[in-house]
CSV table of C-alpha atoms and ligand atoms in Angstrom, one decimal:
chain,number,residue,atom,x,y,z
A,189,UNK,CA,-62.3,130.6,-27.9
A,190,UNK,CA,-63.0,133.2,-31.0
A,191,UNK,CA,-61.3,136.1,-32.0
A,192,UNK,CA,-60.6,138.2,-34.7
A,193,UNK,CA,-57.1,138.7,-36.2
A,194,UNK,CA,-57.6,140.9,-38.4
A,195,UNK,CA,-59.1,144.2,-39.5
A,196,UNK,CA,-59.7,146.4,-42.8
A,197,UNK,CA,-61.5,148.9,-44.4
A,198,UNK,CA,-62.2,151.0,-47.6
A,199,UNK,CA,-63.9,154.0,-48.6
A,200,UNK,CA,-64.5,155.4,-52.1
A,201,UNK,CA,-62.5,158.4,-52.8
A,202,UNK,CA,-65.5,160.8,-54.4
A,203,UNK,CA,-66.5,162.9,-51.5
A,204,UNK,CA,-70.3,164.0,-51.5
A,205,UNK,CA,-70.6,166.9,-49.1
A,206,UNK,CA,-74.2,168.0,-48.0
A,207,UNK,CA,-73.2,171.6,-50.1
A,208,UNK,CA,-73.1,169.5,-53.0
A,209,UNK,CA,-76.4,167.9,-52.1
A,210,UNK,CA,-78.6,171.1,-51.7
A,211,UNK,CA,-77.3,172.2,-55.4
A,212,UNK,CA,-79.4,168.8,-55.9
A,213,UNK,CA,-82.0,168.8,-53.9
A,214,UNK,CA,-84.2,170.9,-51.7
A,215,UNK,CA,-81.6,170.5,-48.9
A,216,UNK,CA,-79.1,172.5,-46.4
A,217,UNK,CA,-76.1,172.1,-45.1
A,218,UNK,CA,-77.7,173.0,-41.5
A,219,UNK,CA,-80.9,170.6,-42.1
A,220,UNK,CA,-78.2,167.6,-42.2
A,221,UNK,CA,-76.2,168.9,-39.6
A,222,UNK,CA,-78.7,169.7,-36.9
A,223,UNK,CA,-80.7,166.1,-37.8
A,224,UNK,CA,-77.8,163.9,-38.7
A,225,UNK,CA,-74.2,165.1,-37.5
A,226,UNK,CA,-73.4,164.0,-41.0
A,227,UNK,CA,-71.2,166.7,-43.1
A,228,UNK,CA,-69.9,164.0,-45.5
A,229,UNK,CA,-70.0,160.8,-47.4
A,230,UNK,CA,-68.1,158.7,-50.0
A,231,UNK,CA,-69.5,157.4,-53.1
A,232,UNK,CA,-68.5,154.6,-55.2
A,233,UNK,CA,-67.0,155.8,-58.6
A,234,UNK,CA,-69.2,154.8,-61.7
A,235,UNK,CA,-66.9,152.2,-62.6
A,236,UNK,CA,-66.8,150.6,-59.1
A,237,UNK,CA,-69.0,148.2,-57.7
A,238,UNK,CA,-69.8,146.5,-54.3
A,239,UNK,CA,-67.4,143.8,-55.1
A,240,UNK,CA,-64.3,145.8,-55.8
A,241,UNK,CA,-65.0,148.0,-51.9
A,242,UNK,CA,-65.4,144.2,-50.4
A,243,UNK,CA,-62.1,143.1,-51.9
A,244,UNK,CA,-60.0,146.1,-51.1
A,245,UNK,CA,-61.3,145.7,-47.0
A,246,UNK,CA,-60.9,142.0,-47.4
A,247,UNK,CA,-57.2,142.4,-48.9
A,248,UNK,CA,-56.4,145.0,-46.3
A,249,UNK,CA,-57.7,142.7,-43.3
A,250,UNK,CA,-55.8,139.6,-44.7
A,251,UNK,CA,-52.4,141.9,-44.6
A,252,UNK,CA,-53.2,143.1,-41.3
A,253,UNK,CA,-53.6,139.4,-40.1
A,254,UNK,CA,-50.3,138.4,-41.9
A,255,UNK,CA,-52.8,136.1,-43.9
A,256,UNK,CA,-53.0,135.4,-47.9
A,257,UNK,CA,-56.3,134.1,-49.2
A,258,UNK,CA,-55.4,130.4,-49.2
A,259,UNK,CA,-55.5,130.7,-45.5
A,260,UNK,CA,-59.5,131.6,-45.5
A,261,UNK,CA,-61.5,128.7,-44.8
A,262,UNK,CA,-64.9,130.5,-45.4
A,263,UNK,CA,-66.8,133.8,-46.2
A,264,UNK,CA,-69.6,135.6,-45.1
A,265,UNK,CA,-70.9,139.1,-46.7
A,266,UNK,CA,-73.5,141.1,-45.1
A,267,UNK,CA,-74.9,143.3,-47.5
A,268,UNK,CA,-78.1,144.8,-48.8
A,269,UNK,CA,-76.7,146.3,-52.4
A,270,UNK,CA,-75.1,143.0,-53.3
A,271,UNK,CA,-73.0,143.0,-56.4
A,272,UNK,CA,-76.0,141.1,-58.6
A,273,UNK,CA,-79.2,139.7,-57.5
A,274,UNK,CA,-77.9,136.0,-57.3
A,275,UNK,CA,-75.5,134.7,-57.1
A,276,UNK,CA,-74.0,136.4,-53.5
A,277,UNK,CA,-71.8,138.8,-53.4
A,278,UNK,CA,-69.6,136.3,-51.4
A,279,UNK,CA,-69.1,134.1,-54.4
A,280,UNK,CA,-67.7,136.5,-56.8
A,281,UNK,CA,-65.0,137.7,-53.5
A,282,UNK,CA,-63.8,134.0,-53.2
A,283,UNK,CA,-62.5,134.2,-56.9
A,284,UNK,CA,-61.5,137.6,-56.9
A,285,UNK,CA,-59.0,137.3,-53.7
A,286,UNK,CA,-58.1,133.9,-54.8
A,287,UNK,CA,-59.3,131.6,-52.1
A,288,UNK,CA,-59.5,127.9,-52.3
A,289,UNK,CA,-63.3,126.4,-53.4
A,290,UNK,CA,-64.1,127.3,-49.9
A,291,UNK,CA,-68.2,127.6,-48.8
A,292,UNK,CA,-69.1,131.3,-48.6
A,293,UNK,CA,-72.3,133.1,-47.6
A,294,UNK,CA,-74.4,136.2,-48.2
A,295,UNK,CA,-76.0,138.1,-45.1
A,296,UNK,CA,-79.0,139.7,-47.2
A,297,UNK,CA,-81.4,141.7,-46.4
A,298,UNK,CA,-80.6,142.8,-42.8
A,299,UNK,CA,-79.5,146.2,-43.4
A,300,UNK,CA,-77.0,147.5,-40.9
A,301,UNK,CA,-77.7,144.8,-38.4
A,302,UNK,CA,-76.1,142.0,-41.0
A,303,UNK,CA,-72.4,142.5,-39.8
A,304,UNK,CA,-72.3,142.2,-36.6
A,305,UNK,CA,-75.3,139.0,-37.2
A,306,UNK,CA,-72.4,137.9,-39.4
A,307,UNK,CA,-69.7,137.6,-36.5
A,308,UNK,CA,-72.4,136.1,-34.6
A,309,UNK,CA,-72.9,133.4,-37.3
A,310,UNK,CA,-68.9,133.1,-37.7
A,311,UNK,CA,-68.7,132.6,-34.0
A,312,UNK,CA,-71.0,129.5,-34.0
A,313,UNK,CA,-69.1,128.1,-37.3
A,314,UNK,CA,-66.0,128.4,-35.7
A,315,UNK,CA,-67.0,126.9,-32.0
A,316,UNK,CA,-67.9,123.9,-34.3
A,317,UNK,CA,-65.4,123.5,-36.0
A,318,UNK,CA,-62.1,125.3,-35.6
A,319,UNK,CA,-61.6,127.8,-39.1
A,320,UNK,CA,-60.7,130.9,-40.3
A,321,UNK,CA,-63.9,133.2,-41.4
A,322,UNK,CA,-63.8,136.2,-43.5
A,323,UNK,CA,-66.5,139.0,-42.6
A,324,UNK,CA,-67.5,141.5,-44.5
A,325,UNK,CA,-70.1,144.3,-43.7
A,326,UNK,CA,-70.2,146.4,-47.2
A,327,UNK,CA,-72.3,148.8,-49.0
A,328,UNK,CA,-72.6,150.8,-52.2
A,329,UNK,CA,-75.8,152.5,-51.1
A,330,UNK,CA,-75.4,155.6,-53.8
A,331,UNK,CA,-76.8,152.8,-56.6
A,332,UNK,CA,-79.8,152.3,-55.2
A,333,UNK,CA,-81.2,155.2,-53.5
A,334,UNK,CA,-83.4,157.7,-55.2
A,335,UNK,CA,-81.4,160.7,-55.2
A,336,UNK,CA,-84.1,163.0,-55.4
A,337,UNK,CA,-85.8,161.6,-52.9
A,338,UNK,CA,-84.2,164.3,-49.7
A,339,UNK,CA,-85.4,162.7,-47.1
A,340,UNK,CA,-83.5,159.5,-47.3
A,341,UNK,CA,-80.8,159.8,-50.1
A,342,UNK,CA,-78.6,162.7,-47.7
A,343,UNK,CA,-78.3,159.9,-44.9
A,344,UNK,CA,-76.3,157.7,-46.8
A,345,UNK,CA,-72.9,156.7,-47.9
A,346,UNK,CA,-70.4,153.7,-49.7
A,347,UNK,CA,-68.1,151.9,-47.8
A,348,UNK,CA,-67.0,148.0,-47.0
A,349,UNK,CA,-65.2,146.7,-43.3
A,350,UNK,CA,-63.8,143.7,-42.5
A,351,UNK,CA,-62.8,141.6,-39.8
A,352,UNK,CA,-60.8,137.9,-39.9
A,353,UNK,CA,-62.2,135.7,-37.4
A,354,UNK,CA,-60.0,132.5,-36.3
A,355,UNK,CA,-60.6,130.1,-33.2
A,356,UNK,CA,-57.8,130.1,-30.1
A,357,UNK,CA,-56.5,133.9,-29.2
A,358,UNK,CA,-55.5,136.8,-31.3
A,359,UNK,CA,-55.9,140.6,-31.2
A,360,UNK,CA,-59.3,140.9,-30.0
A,361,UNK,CA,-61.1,137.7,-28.5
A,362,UNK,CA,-65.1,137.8,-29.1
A,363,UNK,CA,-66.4,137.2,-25.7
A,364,UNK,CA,-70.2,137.5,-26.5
A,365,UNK,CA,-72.1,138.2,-29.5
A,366,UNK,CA,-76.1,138.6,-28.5
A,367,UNK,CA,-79.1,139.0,-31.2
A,368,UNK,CA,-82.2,139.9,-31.7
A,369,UNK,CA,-85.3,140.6,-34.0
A,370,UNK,CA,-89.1,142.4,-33.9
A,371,UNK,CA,-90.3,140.9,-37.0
A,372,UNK,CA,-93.7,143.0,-36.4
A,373,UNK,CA,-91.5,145.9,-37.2
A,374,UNK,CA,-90.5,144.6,-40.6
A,375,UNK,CA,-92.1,147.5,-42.5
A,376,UNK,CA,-91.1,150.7,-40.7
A,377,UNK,CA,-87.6,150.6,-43.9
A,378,UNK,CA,-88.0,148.8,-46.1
A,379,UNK,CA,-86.8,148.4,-50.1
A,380,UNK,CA,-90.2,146.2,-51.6
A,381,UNK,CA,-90.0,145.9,-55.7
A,382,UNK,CA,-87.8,143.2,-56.9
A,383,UNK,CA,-89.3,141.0,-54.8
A,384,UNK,CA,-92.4,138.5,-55.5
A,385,UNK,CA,-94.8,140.8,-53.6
A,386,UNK,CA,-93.6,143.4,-55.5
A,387,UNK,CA,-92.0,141.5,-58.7
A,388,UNK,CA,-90.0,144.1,-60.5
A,389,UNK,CA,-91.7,145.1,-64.0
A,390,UNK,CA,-91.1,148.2,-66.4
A,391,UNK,CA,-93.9,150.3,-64.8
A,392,UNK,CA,-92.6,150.2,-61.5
A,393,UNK,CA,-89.3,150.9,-62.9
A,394,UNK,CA,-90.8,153.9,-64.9
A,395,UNK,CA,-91.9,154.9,-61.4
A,396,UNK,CA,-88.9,154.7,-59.6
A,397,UNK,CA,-89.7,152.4,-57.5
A,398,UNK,CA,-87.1,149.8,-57.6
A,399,UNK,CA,-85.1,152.6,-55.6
A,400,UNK,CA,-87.9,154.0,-52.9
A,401,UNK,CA,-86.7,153.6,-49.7
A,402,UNK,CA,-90.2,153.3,-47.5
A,403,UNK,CA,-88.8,154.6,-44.0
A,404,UNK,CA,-90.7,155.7,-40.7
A,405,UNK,CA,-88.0,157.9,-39.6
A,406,UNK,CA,-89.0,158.5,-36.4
A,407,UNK,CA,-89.9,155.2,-35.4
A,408,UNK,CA,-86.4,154.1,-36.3
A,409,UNK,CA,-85.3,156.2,-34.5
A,410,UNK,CA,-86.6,155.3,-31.6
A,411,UNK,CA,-86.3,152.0,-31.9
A,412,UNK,CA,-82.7,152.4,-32.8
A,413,UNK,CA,-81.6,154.0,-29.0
A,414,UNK,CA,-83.7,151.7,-27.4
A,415,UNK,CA,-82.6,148.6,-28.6
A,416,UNK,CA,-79.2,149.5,-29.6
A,417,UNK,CA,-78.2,150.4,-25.7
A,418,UNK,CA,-80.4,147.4,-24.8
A,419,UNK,CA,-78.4,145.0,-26.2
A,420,UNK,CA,-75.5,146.5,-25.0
A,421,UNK,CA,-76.4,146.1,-21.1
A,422,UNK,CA,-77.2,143.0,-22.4
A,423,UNK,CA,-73.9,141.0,-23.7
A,424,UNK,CA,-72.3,143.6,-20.5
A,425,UNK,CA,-74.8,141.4,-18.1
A,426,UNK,CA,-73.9,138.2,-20.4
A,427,UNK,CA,-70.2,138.5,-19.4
A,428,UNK,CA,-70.6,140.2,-15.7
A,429,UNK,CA,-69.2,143.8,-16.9
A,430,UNK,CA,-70.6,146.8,-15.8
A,431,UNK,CA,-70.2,150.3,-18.4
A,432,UNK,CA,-67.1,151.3,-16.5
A,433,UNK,CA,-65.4,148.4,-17.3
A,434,UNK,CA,-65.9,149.5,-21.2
A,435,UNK,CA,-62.8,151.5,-23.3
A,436,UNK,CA,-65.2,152.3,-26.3
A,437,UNK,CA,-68.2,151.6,-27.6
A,438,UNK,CA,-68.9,151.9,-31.4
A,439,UNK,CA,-71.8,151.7,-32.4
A,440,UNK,CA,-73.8,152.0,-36.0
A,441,UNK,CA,-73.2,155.3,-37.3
A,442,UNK,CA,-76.6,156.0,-38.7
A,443,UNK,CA,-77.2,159.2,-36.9
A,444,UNK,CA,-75.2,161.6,-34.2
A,445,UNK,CA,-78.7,162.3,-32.9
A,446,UNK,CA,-79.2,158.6,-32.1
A,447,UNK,CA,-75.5,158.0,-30.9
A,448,UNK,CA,-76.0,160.7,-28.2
A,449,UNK,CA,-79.1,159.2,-27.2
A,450,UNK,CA,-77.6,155.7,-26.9
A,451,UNK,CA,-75.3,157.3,-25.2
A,452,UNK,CA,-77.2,159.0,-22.7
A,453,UNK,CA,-79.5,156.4,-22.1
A,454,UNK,CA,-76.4,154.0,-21.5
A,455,UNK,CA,-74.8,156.9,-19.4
A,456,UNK,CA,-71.7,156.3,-21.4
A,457,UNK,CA,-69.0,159.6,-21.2
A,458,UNK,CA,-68.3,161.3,-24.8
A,459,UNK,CA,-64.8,159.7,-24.6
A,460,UNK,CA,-66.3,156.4,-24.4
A,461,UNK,CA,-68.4,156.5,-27.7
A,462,UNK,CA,-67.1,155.9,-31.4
A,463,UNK,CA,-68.3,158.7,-33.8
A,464,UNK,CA,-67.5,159.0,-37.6
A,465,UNK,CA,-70.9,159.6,-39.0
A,466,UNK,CA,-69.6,163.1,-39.9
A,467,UNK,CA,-67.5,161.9,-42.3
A,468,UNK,CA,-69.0,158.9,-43.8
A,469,UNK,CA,-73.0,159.6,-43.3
A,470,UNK,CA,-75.0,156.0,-42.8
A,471,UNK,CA,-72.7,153.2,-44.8
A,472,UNK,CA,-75.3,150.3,-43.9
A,473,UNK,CA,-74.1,147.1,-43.0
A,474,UNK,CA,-70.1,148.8,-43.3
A,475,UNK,CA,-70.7,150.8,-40.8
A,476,UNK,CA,-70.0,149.4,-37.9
A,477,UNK,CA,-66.5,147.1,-38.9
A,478,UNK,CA,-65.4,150.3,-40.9
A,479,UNK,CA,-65.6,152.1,-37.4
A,480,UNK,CA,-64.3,149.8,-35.3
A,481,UNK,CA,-61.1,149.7,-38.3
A,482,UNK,CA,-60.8,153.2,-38.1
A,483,UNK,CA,-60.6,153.4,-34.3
A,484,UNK,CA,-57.9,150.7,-34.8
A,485,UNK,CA,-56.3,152.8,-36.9
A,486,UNK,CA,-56.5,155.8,-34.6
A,487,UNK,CA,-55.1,154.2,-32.2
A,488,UNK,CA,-58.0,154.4,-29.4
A,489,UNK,CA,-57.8,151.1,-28.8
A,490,UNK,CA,-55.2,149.8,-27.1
A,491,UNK,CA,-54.6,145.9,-25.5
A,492,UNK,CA,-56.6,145.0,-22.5
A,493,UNK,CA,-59.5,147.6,-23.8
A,494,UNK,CA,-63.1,146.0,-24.0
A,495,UNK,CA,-65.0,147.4,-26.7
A,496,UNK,CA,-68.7,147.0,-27.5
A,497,UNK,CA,-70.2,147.1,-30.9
A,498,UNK,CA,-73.9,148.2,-31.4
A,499,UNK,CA,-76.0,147.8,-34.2
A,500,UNK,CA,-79.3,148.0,-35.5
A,501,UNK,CA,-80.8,147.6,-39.1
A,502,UNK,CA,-84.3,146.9,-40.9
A,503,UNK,CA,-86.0,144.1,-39.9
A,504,UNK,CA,-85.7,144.9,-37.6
A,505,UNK,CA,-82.9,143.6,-36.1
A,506,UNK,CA,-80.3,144.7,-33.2
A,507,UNK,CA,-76.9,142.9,-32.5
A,508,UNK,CA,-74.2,143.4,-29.9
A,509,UNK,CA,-70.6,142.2,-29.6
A,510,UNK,CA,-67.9,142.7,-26.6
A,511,UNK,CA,-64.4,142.3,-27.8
A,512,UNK,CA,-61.5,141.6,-24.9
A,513,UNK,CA,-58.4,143.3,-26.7
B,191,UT7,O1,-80.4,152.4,-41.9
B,191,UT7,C1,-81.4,153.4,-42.0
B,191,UT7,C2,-81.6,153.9,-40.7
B,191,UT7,N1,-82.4,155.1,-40.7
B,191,UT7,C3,-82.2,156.0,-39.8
B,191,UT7,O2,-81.3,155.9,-39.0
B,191,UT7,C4,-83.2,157.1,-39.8
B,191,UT7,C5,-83.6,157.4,-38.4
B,191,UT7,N2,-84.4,158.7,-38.4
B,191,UT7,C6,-83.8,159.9,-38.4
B,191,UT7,O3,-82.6,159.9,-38.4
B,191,UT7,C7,-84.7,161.1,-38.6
B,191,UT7,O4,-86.0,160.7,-38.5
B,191,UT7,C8,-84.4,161.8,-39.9
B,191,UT7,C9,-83.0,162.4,-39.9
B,191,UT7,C10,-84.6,160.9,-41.1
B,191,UT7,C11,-85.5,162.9,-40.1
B,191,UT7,O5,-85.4,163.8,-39.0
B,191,UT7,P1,-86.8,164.2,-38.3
B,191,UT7,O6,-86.5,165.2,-37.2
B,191,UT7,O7,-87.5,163.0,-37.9
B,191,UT7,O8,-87.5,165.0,-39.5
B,191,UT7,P2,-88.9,164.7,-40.2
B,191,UT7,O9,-88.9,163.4,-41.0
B,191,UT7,O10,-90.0,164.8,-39.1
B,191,UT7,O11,-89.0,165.9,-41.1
B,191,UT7,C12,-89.1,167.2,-40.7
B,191,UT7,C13,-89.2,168.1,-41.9
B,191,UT7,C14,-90.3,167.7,-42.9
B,191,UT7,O12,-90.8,168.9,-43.4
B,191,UT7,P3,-92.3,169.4,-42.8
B,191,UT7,O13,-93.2,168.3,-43.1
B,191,UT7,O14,-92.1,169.6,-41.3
B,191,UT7,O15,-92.5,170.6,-43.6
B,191,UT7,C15,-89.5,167.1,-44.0
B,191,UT7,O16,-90.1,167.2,-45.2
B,191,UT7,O17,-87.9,168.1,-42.6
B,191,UT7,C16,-88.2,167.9,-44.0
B,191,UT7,N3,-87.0,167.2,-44.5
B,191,UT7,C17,-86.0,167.9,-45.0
B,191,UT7,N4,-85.7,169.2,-45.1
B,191,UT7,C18,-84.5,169.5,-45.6
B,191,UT7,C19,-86.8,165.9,-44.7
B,191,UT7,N5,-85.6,165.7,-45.2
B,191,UT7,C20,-85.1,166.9,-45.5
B,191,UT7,C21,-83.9,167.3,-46.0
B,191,UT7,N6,-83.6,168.6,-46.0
B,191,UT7,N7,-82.9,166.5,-46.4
């Protein structure tokens, strides 16, 4: 058995509304309403980087699991802004919380698919061998976007969640965890210089390119609702649950449009659906863990409750978990 024993999040205090983005951009407050449900983000103060939001979720998820940092046995970050190029992300956390030389691992590259991938990766560690894992979905998106760039750089925002997976029972025990990829799809968003197709030199820098974000919009989207409520009648078949049976779902917060549609094509009631794109815009790979802390938080989960978590992320990838609280 796998569960998670702990939960934590962080947002950056600077507040980005979309009124302050149409003073920089050709943009309105109703174009990001009426496409995104998004009214809001966070971004990371100058001096902050994707390290220190991954250590204040980690540290908030190791209190709320009565833990300290000698009890984590391994760590696993899913990220796509990773605190330098190499080494991970994960490294530098291990020293800054004060673990023990423990093994720890970067998610890279799987955009907001990579946490929930990483409890599926935890979930396989710990059935193996019985440890505590520290996950981490986090994101400091406001770095590497092109701000002037309107038709991607509105969508997003900075944030980090985390979980504490442990073997045996605790608050919520992780009854399925289902993945999947469409690797044909790898180019509909993607980030390409820095990489050796692309190696990163001073004219594509000059250009700008080191921060285009290549995105099909549209066909994200709809590959988004389709696999995103796919996978969830998936892990429901997986463990013989029906929709009723579920208290919430929560699903990536990249779009309200895409939420309702999930929704709708899942037949899910309002009630039954996590939503705080409003106030945090897409946070990548956060997204989802920083929800399901938040509707901790909130109270809306209560013991006995199954919730689902839904994700999908360049790649392109999709994920689902059901949680038995
Ligand atoms: O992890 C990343 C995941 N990515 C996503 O979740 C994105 C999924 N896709 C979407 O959410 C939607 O496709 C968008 C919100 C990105 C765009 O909505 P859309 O209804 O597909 O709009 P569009 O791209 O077809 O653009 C419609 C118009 C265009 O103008 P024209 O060509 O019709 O004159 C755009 O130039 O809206 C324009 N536009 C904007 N206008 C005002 C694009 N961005 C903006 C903007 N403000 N920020």
């Amino acid at each position: 058995m796998t569960a998670i024993v702990g939960f934590g999040g962080y947002v950056p205090e600077r507040v980005m509304t979309n009124e302050d983005w149409s003073k920089l951009v050709d943009t309105t407050d109703e174009w990001i309403t009426s496409r995104t449900g998004i009214k809001e983000r966070r971004f990371a103060a100058d001096d902050e980087s994707t390290l220190d939001l991954a250590a204040i979720a980690a540290e908030r998820a190791l209190k709320d699991a009565g833990l300290t940092a000698d009890d984590i046995d391994e760590i696993i970050v899913a990220t796509d802004t990773p605190e330098v190029y190499t080494p991970d992300t994960a490294s530098f956390l291990q020293y800054r919380l004060g673990c023990r030389n423990i093994p720890t691992y970067d998610l890279g590259g799987s955009g907001c698919a990579g946490f929930v991938q990483g409890l599926d990766v935890a979930r396989a560690r710990i059935h193996f061998e019985p440890k505590r894992i520290l996950v981490i979905g986090v994101e400091l998106i406001s770095r590497l976007i092109n701000w002037e760039d309107r038709a991607t750089s509105v969508l997003f925002g900075d944030a980090a969640g985390a979980v504490i997976m442990d073997s045996g029972s605790g608050r919520a025990e992780v009854l399925a965890v289902l993945a999947g990829t469409d690797g044909s799809k790898a180019d509909i968003l993607t980030l390409q210089t820095g990489g050796t197709r692309h190696p990163f030199t001073a004219e594509a820098a000059a250009r700008g390119d080191h921060q285009r974000l290549d995105m099909n919009g549209r066909e994200v989207f709809r590959e988004a609702v389709r696999r995103m409520s796919g996978v969830v009648e998936d892990v429901l078949d997986q463990i013989g649950k029906r929709l009723e049976d579920v208290a919430l779902i929560v699903p990536h917060q990249a779009n309200l449009r895409i939420i309702d549609a999930v929704g709708k094509k899942l037949g899910a009631s309002e009630n039954q659906v996590y939503v705080n794109v409003d106030r945090y815009g897409n946070t990548g790979s956060a997204s989802v863990p920083l929800a399901l802390w938040e509707a901790n938080e909130e109270g809306l989960i209560k013991e006995g409750d199954l919730v689902v978590l839904t994700a999908f992320g360049a790649g392109f990838h999709w994920a689902a978990a059901a949680l038995q609280f």
